[in-house]
mmCIF file of C-alpha atoms and ligand atoms in Angstrom:
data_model
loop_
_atom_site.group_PDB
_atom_site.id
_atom_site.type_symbol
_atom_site.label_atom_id
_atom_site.label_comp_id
_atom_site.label_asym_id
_atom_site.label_seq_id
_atom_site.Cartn_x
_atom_site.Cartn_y
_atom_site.Cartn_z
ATOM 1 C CA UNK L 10 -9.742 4.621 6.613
ATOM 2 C CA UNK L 11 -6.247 3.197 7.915
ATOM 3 C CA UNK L 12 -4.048 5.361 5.721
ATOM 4 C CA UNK L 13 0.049 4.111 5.452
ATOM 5 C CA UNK L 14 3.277 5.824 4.773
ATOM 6 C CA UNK L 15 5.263 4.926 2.009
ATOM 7 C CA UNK L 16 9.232 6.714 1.748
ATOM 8 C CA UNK L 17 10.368 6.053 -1.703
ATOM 9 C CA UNK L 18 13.672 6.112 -2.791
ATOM 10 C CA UNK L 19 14.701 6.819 -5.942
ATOM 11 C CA UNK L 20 17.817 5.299 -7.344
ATOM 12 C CA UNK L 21 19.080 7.949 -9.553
ATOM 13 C CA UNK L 22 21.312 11.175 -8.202
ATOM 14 C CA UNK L 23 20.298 13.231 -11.809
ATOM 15 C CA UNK L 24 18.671 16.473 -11.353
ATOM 16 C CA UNK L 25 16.449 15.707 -14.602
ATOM 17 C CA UNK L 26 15.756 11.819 -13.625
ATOM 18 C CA UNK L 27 12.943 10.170 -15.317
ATOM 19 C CA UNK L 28 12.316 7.619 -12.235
ATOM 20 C CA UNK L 29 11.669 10.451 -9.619
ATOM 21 C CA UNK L 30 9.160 11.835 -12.605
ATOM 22 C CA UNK L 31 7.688 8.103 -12.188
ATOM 23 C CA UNK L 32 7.845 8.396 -8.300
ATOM 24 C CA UNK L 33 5.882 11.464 -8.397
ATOM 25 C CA UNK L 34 3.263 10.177 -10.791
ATOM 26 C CA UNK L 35 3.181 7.418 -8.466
ATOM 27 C CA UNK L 36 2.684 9.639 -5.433
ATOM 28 C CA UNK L 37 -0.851 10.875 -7.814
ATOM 29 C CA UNK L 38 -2.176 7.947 -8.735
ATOM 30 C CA UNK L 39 -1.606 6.249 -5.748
ATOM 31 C CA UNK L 40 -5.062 5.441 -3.486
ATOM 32 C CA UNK L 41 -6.356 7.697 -0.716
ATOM 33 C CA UNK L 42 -4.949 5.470 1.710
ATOM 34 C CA UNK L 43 -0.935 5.491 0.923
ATOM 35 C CA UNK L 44 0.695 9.185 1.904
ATOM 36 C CA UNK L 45 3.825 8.798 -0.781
ATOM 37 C CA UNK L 46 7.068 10.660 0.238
ATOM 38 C CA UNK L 47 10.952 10.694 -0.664
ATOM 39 C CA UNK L 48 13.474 9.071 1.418
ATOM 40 C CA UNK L 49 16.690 10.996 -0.107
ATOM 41 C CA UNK L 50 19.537 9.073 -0.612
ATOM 42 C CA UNK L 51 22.042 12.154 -2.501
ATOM 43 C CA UNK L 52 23.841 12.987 0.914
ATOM 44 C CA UNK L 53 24.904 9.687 2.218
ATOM 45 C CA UNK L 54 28.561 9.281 2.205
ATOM 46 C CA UNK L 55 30.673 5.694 0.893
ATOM 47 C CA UNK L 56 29.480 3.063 3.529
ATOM 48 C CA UNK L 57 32.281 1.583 4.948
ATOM 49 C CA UNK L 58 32.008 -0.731 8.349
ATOM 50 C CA UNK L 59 34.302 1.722 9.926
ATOM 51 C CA UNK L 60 31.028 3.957 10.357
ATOM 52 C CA UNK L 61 29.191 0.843 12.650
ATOM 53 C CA UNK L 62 29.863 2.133 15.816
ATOM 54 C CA UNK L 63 29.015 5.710 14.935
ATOM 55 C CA UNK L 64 27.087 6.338 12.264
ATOM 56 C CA UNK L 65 26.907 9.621 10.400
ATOM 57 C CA UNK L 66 24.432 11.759 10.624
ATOM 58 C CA UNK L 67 23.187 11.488 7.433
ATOM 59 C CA UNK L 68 23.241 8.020 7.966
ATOM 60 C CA UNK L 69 20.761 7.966 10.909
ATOM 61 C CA UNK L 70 18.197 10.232 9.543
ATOM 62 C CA UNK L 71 18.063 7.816 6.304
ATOM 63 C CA UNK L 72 17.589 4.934 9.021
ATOM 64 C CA UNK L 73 14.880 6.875 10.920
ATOM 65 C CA UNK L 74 13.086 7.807 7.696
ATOM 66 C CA UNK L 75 13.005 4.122 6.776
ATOM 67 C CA UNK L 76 11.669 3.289 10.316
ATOM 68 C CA UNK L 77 9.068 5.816 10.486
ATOM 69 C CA UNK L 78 7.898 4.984 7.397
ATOM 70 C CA UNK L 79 5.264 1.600 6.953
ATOM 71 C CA UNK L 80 6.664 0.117 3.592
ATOM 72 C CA UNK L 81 9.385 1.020 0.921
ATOM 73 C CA UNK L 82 9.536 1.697 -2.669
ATOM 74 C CA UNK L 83 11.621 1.946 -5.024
ATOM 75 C CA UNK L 84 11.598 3.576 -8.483
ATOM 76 C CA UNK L 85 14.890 2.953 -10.032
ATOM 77 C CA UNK L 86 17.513 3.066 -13.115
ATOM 78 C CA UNK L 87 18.781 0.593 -14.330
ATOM 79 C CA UNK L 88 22.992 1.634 -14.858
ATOM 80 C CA UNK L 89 25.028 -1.071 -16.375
ATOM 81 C CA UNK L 90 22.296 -3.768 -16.687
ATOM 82 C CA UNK L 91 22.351 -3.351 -12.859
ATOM 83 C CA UNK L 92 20.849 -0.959 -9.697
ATOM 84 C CA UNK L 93 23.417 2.795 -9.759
ATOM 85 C CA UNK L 94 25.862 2.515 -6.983
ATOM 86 C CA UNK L 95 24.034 5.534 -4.747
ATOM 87 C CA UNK L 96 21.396 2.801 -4.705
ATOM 88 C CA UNK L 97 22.832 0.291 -3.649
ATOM 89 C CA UNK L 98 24.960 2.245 -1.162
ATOM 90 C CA UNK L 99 21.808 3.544 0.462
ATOM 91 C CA UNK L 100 20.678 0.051 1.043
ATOM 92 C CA UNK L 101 23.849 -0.925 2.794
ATOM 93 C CA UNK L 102 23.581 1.912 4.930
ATOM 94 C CA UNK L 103 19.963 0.757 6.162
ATOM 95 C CA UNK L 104 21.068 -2.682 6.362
ATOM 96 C CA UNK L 105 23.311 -2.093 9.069
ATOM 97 C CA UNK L 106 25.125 -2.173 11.828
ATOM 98 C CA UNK L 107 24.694 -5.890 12.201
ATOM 99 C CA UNK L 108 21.614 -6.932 13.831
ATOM 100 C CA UNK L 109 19.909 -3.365 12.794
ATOM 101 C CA UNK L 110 18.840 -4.015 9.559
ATOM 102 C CA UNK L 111 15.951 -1.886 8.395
ATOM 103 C CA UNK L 112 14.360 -3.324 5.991
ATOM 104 C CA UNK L 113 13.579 -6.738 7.867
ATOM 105 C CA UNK L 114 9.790 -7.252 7.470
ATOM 106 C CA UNK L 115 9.753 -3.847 6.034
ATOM 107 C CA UNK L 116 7.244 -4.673 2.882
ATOM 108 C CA UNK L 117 8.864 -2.845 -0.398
ATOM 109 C CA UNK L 118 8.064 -2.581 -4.210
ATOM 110 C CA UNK L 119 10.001 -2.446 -7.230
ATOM 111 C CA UNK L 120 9.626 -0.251 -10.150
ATOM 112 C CA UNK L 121 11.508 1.856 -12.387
ATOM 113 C CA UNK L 122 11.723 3.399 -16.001
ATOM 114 C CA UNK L 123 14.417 3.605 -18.687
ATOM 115 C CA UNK L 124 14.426 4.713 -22.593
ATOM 116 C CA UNK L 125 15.232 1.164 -23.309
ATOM 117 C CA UNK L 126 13.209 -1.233 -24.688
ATOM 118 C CA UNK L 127 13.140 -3.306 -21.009
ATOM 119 C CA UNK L 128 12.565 -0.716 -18.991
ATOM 120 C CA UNK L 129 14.749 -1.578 -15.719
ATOM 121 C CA UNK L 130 14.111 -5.046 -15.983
ATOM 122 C CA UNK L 131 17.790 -6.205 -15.275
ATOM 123 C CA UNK L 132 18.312 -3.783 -12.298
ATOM 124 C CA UNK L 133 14.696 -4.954 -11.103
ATOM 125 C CA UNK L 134 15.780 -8.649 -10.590
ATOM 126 C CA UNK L 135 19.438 -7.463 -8.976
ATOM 127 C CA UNK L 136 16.905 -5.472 -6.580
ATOM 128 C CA UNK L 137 14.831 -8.287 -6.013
ATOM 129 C CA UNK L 138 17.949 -10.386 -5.232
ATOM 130 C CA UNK L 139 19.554 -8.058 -2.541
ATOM 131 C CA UNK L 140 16.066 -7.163 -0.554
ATOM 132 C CA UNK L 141 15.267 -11.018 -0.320
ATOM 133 C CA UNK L 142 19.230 -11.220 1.420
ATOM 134 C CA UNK L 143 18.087 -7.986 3.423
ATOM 135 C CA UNK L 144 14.668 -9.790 4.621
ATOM 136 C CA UNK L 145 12.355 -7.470 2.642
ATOM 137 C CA UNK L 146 8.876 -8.726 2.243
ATOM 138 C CA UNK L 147 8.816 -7.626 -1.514
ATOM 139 C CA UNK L 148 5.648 -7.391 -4.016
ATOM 140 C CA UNK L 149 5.966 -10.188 -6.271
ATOM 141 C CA UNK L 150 3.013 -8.631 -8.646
ATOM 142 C CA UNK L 151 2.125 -6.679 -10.506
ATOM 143 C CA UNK L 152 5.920 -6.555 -12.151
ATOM 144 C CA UNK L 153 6.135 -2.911 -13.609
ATOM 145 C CA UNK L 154 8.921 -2.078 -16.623
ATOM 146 C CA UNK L 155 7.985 1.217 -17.819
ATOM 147 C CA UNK L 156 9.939 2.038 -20.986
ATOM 148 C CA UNK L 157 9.779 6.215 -20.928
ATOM 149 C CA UNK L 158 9.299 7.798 -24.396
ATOM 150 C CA UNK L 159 9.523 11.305 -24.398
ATOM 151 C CA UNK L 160 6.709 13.344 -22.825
ATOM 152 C CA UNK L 161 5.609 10.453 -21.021
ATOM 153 C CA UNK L 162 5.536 11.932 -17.785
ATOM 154 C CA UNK L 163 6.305 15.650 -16.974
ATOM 155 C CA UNK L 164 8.347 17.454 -14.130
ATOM 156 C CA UNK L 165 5.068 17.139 -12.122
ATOM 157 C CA UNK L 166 3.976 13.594 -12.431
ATOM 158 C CA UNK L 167 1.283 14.227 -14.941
ATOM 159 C CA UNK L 168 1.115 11.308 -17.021
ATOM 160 C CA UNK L 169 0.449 11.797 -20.834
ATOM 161 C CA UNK L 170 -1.480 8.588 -21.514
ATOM 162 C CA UNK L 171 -4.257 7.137 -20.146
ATOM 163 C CA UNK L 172 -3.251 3.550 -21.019
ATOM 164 C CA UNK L 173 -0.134 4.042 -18.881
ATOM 165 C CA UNK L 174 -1.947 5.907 -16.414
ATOM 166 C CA UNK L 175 -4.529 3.171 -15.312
ATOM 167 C CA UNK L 176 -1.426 0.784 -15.352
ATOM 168 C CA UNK L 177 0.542 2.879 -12.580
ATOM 169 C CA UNK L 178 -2.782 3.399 -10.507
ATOM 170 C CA UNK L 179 -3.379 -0.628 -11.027
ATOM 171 C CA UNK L 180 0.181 -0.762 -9.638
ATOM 172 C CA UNK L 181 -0.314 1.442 -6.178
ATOM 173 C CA UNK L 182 -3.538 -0.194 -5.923
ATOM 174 C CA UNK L 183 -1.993 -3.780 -5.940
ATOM 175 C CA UNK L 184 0.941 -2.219 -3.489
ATOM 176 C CA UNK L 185 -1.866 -1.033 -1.671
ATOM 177 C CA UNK L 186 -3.225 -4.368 -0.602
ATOM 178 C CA UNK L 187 -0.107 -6.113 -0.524
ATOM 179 C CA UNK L 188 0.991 -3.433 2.470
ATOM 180 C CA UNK L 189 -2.201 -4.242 4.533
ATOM 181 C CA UNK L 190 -1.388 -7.963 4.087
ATOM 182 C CA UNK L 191 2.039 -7.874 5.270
ATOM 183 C CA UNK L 192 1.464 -5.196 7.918
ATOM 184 C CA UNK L 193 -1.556 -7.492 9.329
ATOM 185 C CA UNK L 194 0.066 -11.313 9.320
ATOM 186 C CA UNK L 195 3.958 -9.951 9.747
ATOM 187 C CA UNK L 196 3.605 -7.122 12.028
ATOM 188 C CA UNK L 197 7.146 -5.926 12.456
ATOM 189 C CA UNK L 198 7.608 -5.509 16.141
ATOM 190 C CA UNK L 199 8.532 -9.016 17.709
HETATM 191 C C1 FNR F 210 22.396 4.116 -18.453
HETATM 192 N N1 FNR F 210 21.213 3.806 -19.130
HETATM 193 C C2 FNR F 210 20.800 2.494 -19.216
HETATM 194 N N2 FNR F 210 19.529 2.167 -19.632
HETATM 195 C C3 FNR F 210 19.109 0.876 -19.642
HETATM 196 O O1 FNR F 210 17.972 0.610 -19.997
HETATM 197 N N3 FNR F 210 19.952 -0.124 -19.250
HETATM 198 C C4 FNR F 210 21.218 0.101 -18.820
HETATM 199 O O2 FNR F 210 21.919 -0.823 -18.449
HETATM 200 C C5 FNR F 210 21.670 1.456 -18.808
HETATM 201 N N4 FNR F 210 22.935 1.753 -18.380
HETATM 202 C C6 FNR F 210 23.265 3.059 -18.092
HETATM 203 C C7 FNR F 210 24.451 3.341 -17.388
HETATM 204 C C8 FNR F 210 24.723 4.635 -17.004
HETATM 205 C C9 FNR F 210 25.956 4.922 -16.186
HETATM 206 C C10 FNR F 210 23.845 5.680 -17.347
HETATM 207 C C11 FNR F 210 24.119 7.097 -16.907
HETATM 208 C C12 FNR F 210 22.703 5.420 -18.064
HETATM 209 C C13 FNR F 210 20.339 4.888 -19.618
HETATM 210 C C14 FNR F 210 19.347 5.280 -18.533
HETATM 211 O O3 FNR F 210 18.223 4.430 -18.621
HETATM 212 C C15 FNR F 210 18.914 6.746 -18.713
HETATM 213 O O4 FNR F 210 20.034 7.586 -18.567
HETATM 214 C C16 FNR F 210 17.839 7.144 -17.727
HETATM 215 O O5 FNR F 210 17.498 8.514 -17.928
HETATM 216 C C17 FNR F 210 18.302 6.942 -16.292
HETATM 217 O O6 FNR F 210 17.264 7.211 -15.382
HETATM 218 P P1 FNR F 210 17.264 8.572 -14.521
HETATM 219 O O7 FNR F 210 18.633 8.690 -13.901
HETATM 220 O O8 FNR F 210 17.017 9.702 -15.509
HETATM 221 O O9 FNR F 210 16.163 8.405 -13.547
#
Protein backbone atom coordinates (compact mmCIF):
# COMPACT_ATOMS: atom_id res chain seq x y z
CA UNK A 1 0.00 0.00 0.00
CA UNK A 2 1.65 3.46 -1.10
CA UNK A 3 0.37 5.50 1.82
CA UNK A 4 0.66 9.76 1.34
CA UNK A 5 0.95 12.65 3.65
CA UNK A 6 -1.50 15.18 3.72
CA UNK A 7 -0.65 18.71 6.14
CA UNK A 8 -3.88 20.47 6.45
CA UNK A 9 -4.28 23.82 7.28
CA UNK A 10 -6.98 25.17 8.82
CA UNK A 11 -8.03 28.70 8.17
CA UNK A 12 -9.41 29.74 11.41
CA UNK A 13 -7.06 31.06 14.57
CA UNK A 14 -10.34 30.23 17.19
CA UNK A 15 -9.59 27.94 19.94
CA UNK A 16 -13.29 26.44 19.57
CA UNK A 17 -13.23 26.39 15.51
CA UNK A 18 -15.71 24.25 13.84
CA UNK A 19 -13.35 23.67 10.61
CA UNK A 20 -10.41 22.08 12.65
CA UNK A 21 -13.51 19.84 14.24
CA UNK A 22 -14.10 19.08 10.32
CA UNK A 23 -10.27 18.58 9.76
CA UNK A 24 -10.15 16.09 12.42
CA UNK A 25 -13.21 14.18 11.29
CA UNK A 26 -11.51 14.28 8.11
CA UNK A 27 -8.26 12.90 9.49
CA UNK A 28 -11.00 9.60 10.64
CA UNK A 29 -12.69 9.03 7.82
CA UNK A 30 -10.03 9.46 5.62
CA UNK A 31 -8.67 5.92 3.78
CA UNK A 32 -5.82 3.80 5.13
CA UNK A 33 -3.64 5.23 2.67
CA UNK A 34 -3.62 9.23 3.51
CA UNK A 35 -1.66 9.93 7.11
CA UNK A 36 -3.72 13.45 7.83
CA UNK A 37 -1.77 16.07 9.92
CA UNK A 38 -1.88 19.96 10.78
CA UNK A 39 0.30 22.40 9.16
CA UNK A 40 -0.19 25.37 11.86
CA UNK A 41 -0.50 28.58 10.58
CA UNK A 42 -1.25 30.69 14.37
CA UNK A 43 2.54 31.75 14.70
CA UNK A 44 3.37 33.23 11.40
CA UNK A 45 3.99 36.85 11.60
CA UNK A 46 2.45 39.80 8.78
CA UNK A 47 4.25 38.76 5.48
CA UNK A 48 5.88 41.54 4.19
CA UNK A 49 8.66 41.21 1.16
CA UNK A 50 11.08 42.71 3.54
CA UNK A 51 11.29 39.03 5.07
CA UNK A 52 12.56 37.51 1.27
CA UNK A 53 15.98 37.42 1.91
CA UNK A 54 15.65 36.03 5.41
CA UNK A 55 12.83 34.45 6.30
CA UNK A 56 11.62 33.92 9.84
CA UNK A 57 11.77 31.07 11.45
CA UNK A 58 8.41 30.41 11.70
CA UNK A 59 8.27 31.06 8.26
CA UNK A 60 10.62 28.22 7.15
CA UNK A 61 9.25 25.50 9.23
CA UNK A 62 5.64 26.34 7.60
CA UNK A 63 7.62 26.03 4.15
CA UNK A 64 9.30 22.73 5.16
CA UNK A 65 6.03 21.31 6.48
CA UNK A 66 4.42 22.10 3.13
CA UNK A 67 7.42 20.42 1.33
CA UNK A 68 7.56 17.38 3.31
CA UNK A 69 4.21 16.89 3.00
CA UNK A 70 2.63 15.07 -0.57
CA UNK A 71 -0.62 17.24 -1.03
CA UNK A 72 -2.50 20.11 0.87
CA UNK A 73 -5.80 20.67 2.34
CA UNK A 74 -7.62 23.00 3.44
CA UNK A 75 -10.64 23.19 5.77
CA UNK A 76 -11.62 26.74 6.04
CA UNK A 77 -14.07 29.73 7.26
CA UNK A 78 -15.46 31.63 5.35
CA UNK A 79 -14.97 35.59 7.14
CA UNK A 80 -16.55 38.32 5.21
CA UNK A 81 -17.89 36.26 2.24
CA UNK A 82 -14.11 35.64 1.80
CA UNK A 83 -10.90 33.23 3.16
CA UNK A 84 -9.75 34.99 7.20
CA UNK A 85 -6.67 36.98 6.70
CA UNK A 86 -4.29 34.27 8.82
CA UNK A 87 -5.27 32.25 5.76
CA UNK A 88 -4.46 33.97 3.34
CA UNK A 89 -1.29 35.26 5.01
CA UNK A 90 -0.08 31.71 5.39
CA UNK A 91 -0.40 31.21 1.72
CA UNK A 92 1.71 34.21 0.90
CA UNK A 93 4.25 33.06 3.11
CA UNK A 94 4.53 29.59 1.15
CA UNK A 95 4.28 31.31 -2.03
CA UNK A 96 7.42 32.95 -1.70
CA UNK A 97 10.41 34.30 -2.10
CA UNK A 98 9.98 34.55 -5.83
CA UNK A 99 10.76 31.53 -7.69
CA UNK A 100 10.12 29.33 -4.30
CA UNK A 101 6.67 28.92 -4.38
CA UNK A 102 5.40 25.88 -2.53
CA UNK A 103 2.51 25.00 -3.64
CA UNK A 104 3.52 24.63 -7.46
CA UNK A 105 2.31 21.12 -8.48
CA UNK A 106 1.57 20.63 -4.89
CA UNK A 107 -2.10 18.85 -5.39
CA UNK A 108 -4.60 20.56 -2.64
CA UNK A 109 -8.38 20.33 -1.67
CA UNK A 110 -10.89 22.64 -0.56
CA UNK A 111 -13.35 22.29 2.14
CA UNK A 112 -14.75 24.04 4.97
CA UNK A 113 -17.89 24.50 7.29
CA UNK A 114 -19.92 27.49 8.51
CA UNK A 115 -23.47 27.88 10.45
CA UNK A 116 -24.68 29.47 7.32
CA UNK A 117 -26.85 28.19 5.00
CA UNK A 118 -23.72 27.97 2.18
CA UNK A 119 -21.39 26.59 4.13
CA UNK A 120 -17.99 28.37 2.92
CA UNK A 121 -19.02 28.48 -0.45
CA UNK A 122 -17.86 32.16 -1.14
CA UNK A 123 -14.43 31.73 0.62
CA UNK A 124 -14.19 28.27 -1.36
CA UNK A 125 -14.20 29.97 -4.85
CA UNK A 126 -11.72 33.03 -3.48
CA UNK A 127 -9.52 29.82 -2.50
CA UNK A 128 -9.90 28.28 -5.67
CA UNK A 129 -8.95 31.59 -7.36
CA UNK A 130 -5.61 32.27 -5.46
CA UNK A 131 -4.20 28.41 -5.60
CA UNK A 132 -4.86 28.36 -9.49
CA UNK A 133 -2.46 31.97 -9.44
CA UNK A 134 -0.14 29.92 -6.95
CA UNK A 135 0.02 26.78 -9.50
CA UNK A 136 -1.89 24.39 -7.20
CA UNK A 137 -3.18 21.33 -8.88
CA UNK A 138 -6.60 21.63 -7.00
CA UNK A 139 -9.57 18.90 -6.72
CA UNK A 140 -12.21 20.11 -8.86
CA UNK A 141 -14.77 17.31 -7.31
CA UNK A 142 -16.36 16.35 -5.16
CA UNK A 143 -17.19 20.25 -4.07
CA UNK A 144 -17.86 19.97 -0.21
CA UNK A 145 -20.07 22.97 1.71
CA UNK A 146 -20.77 21.59 4.99
CA UNK A 147 -23.29 23.81 6.80
CA UNK A 148 -22.47 22.82 10.78
CA UNK A 149 -25.60 22.58 12.99
CA UNK A 150 -24.89 22.11 16.40
CA UNK A 151 -23.53 18.74 17.56
CA UNK A 152 -22.55 17.97 14.21
CA UNK A 153 -19.17 17.11 14.90
CA UNK A 154 -17.53 17.00 18.42
CA UNK A 155 -14.06 18.18 19.85
CA UNK A 156 -12.82 14.76 18.57
CA UNK A 157 -14.00 14.45 15.06
CA UNK A 158 -16.81 12.10 15.79
CA UNK A 159 -19.40 12.83 13.42
CA UNK A 160 -23.11 12.68 14.63
CA UNK A 161 -24.74 11.55 11.39
CA UNK A 162 -24.23 8.93 9.24
CA UNK A 163 -25.56 10.75 6.15
CA UNK A 164 -22.81 13.34 6.64
CA UNK A 165 -20.43 10.84 7.60
CA UNK A 166 -20.39 8.71 4.31
CA UNK A 167 -20.28 12.19 2.52
CA UNK A 168 -16.84 13.25 4.24
CA UNK A 169 -15.38 9.61 3.74
CA UNK A 170 -16.76 9.91 -0.11
CA UNK A 171 -14.77 13.17 0.02
CA UNK A 172 -11.11 11.72 1.30
CA UNK A 173 -11.80 8.88 -0.85
CA UNK A 174 -12.20 11.09 -4.05
CA UNK A 175 -8.98 13.25 -2.62
CA UNK A 176 -7.54 10.01 -2.34
CA UNK A 177 -7.41 9.19 -6.00
CA UNK A 178 -7.07 12.54 -7.19
CA UNK A 179 -3.46 12.62 -5.10
CA UNK A 180 -2.24 9.37 -6.85
CA UNK A 181 -3.23 10.96 -10.20
CA UNK A 182 -1.41 14.07 -9.83
CA UNK A 183 1.54 12.58 -7.93
CA UNK A 184 1.88 9.89 -10.94
CA UNK A 185 1.45 12.22 -14.35
CA UNK A 186 2.87 15.65 -12.51
CA UNK A 187 5.54 14.40 -10.36
CA UNK A 188 6.86 17.53 -8.73
CA UNK A 189 10.57 17.33 -9.08
CA UNK A 190 11.59 18.67 -12.65
C1 LIG B 1 -18.07 35.07 10.23
N1 LIG B 1 -19.01 34.09 9.90
C2 LIG B 1 -19.42 33.97 8.59
N2 LIG B 1 -20.12 32.86 8.16
C3 LIG B 1 -20.46 32.71 6.85
O1 LIG B 1 -21.07 31.72 6.50
N3 LIG B 1 -20.11 33.67 5.94
C4 LIG B 1 -19.41 34.78 6.26
O2 LIG B 1 -19.10 35.59 5.41
C5 LIG B 1 -19.06 34.95 7.64
N4 LIG B 1 -18.35 36.05 8.03
C6 LIG B 1 -17.76 36.07 9.28
C7 LIG B 1 -16.80 37.05 9.58
C8 LIG B 1 -16.13 37.00 10.78
C9 LIG B 1 -15.05 38.01 11.08
C10 LIG B 1 -16.43 36.00 11.72
C11 LIG B 1 -15.68 35.92 13.03
C12 LIG B 1 -17.39 35.05 11.45
C13 LIG B 1 -19.44 33.11 10.91
C14 LIG B 1 -18.51 31.91 10.88
O3 LIG B 1 -18.97 31.00 9.90
C15 LIG B 1 -18.49 31.22 12.26
O4 LIG B 1 -17.97 32.12 13.22
C16 LIG B 1 -17.67 29.95 12.25
O5 LIG B 1 -17.66 29.38 13.56
C17 LIG B 1 -16.24 30.22 11.82
O6 LIG B 1 -15.51 29.02 11.71
P1 LIG B 1 -14.42 28.62 12.82
O7 LIG B 1 -13.54 29.83 13.02
O8 LIG B 1 -15.20 28.31 14.09
O9 LIG B 1 -13.72 27.44 12.27
Amino acid sequence: MTTYKVGYLVGSLAKASINRKLAKALAKLAPPELQLHEISIGDLPLYSYDYDADFPEAANRFKQAIADVDAVLFVTPEYNRSIPGALKNAIDWASRPYGHNSFSRKPTGVIGTSPGAIGTAVAQQHLRSVLCFCNSPLMNTLEAYIQFTPGLIDDEGNVGNEGTAGFLRKYMQEFHGFVVRVTTVLPRAG
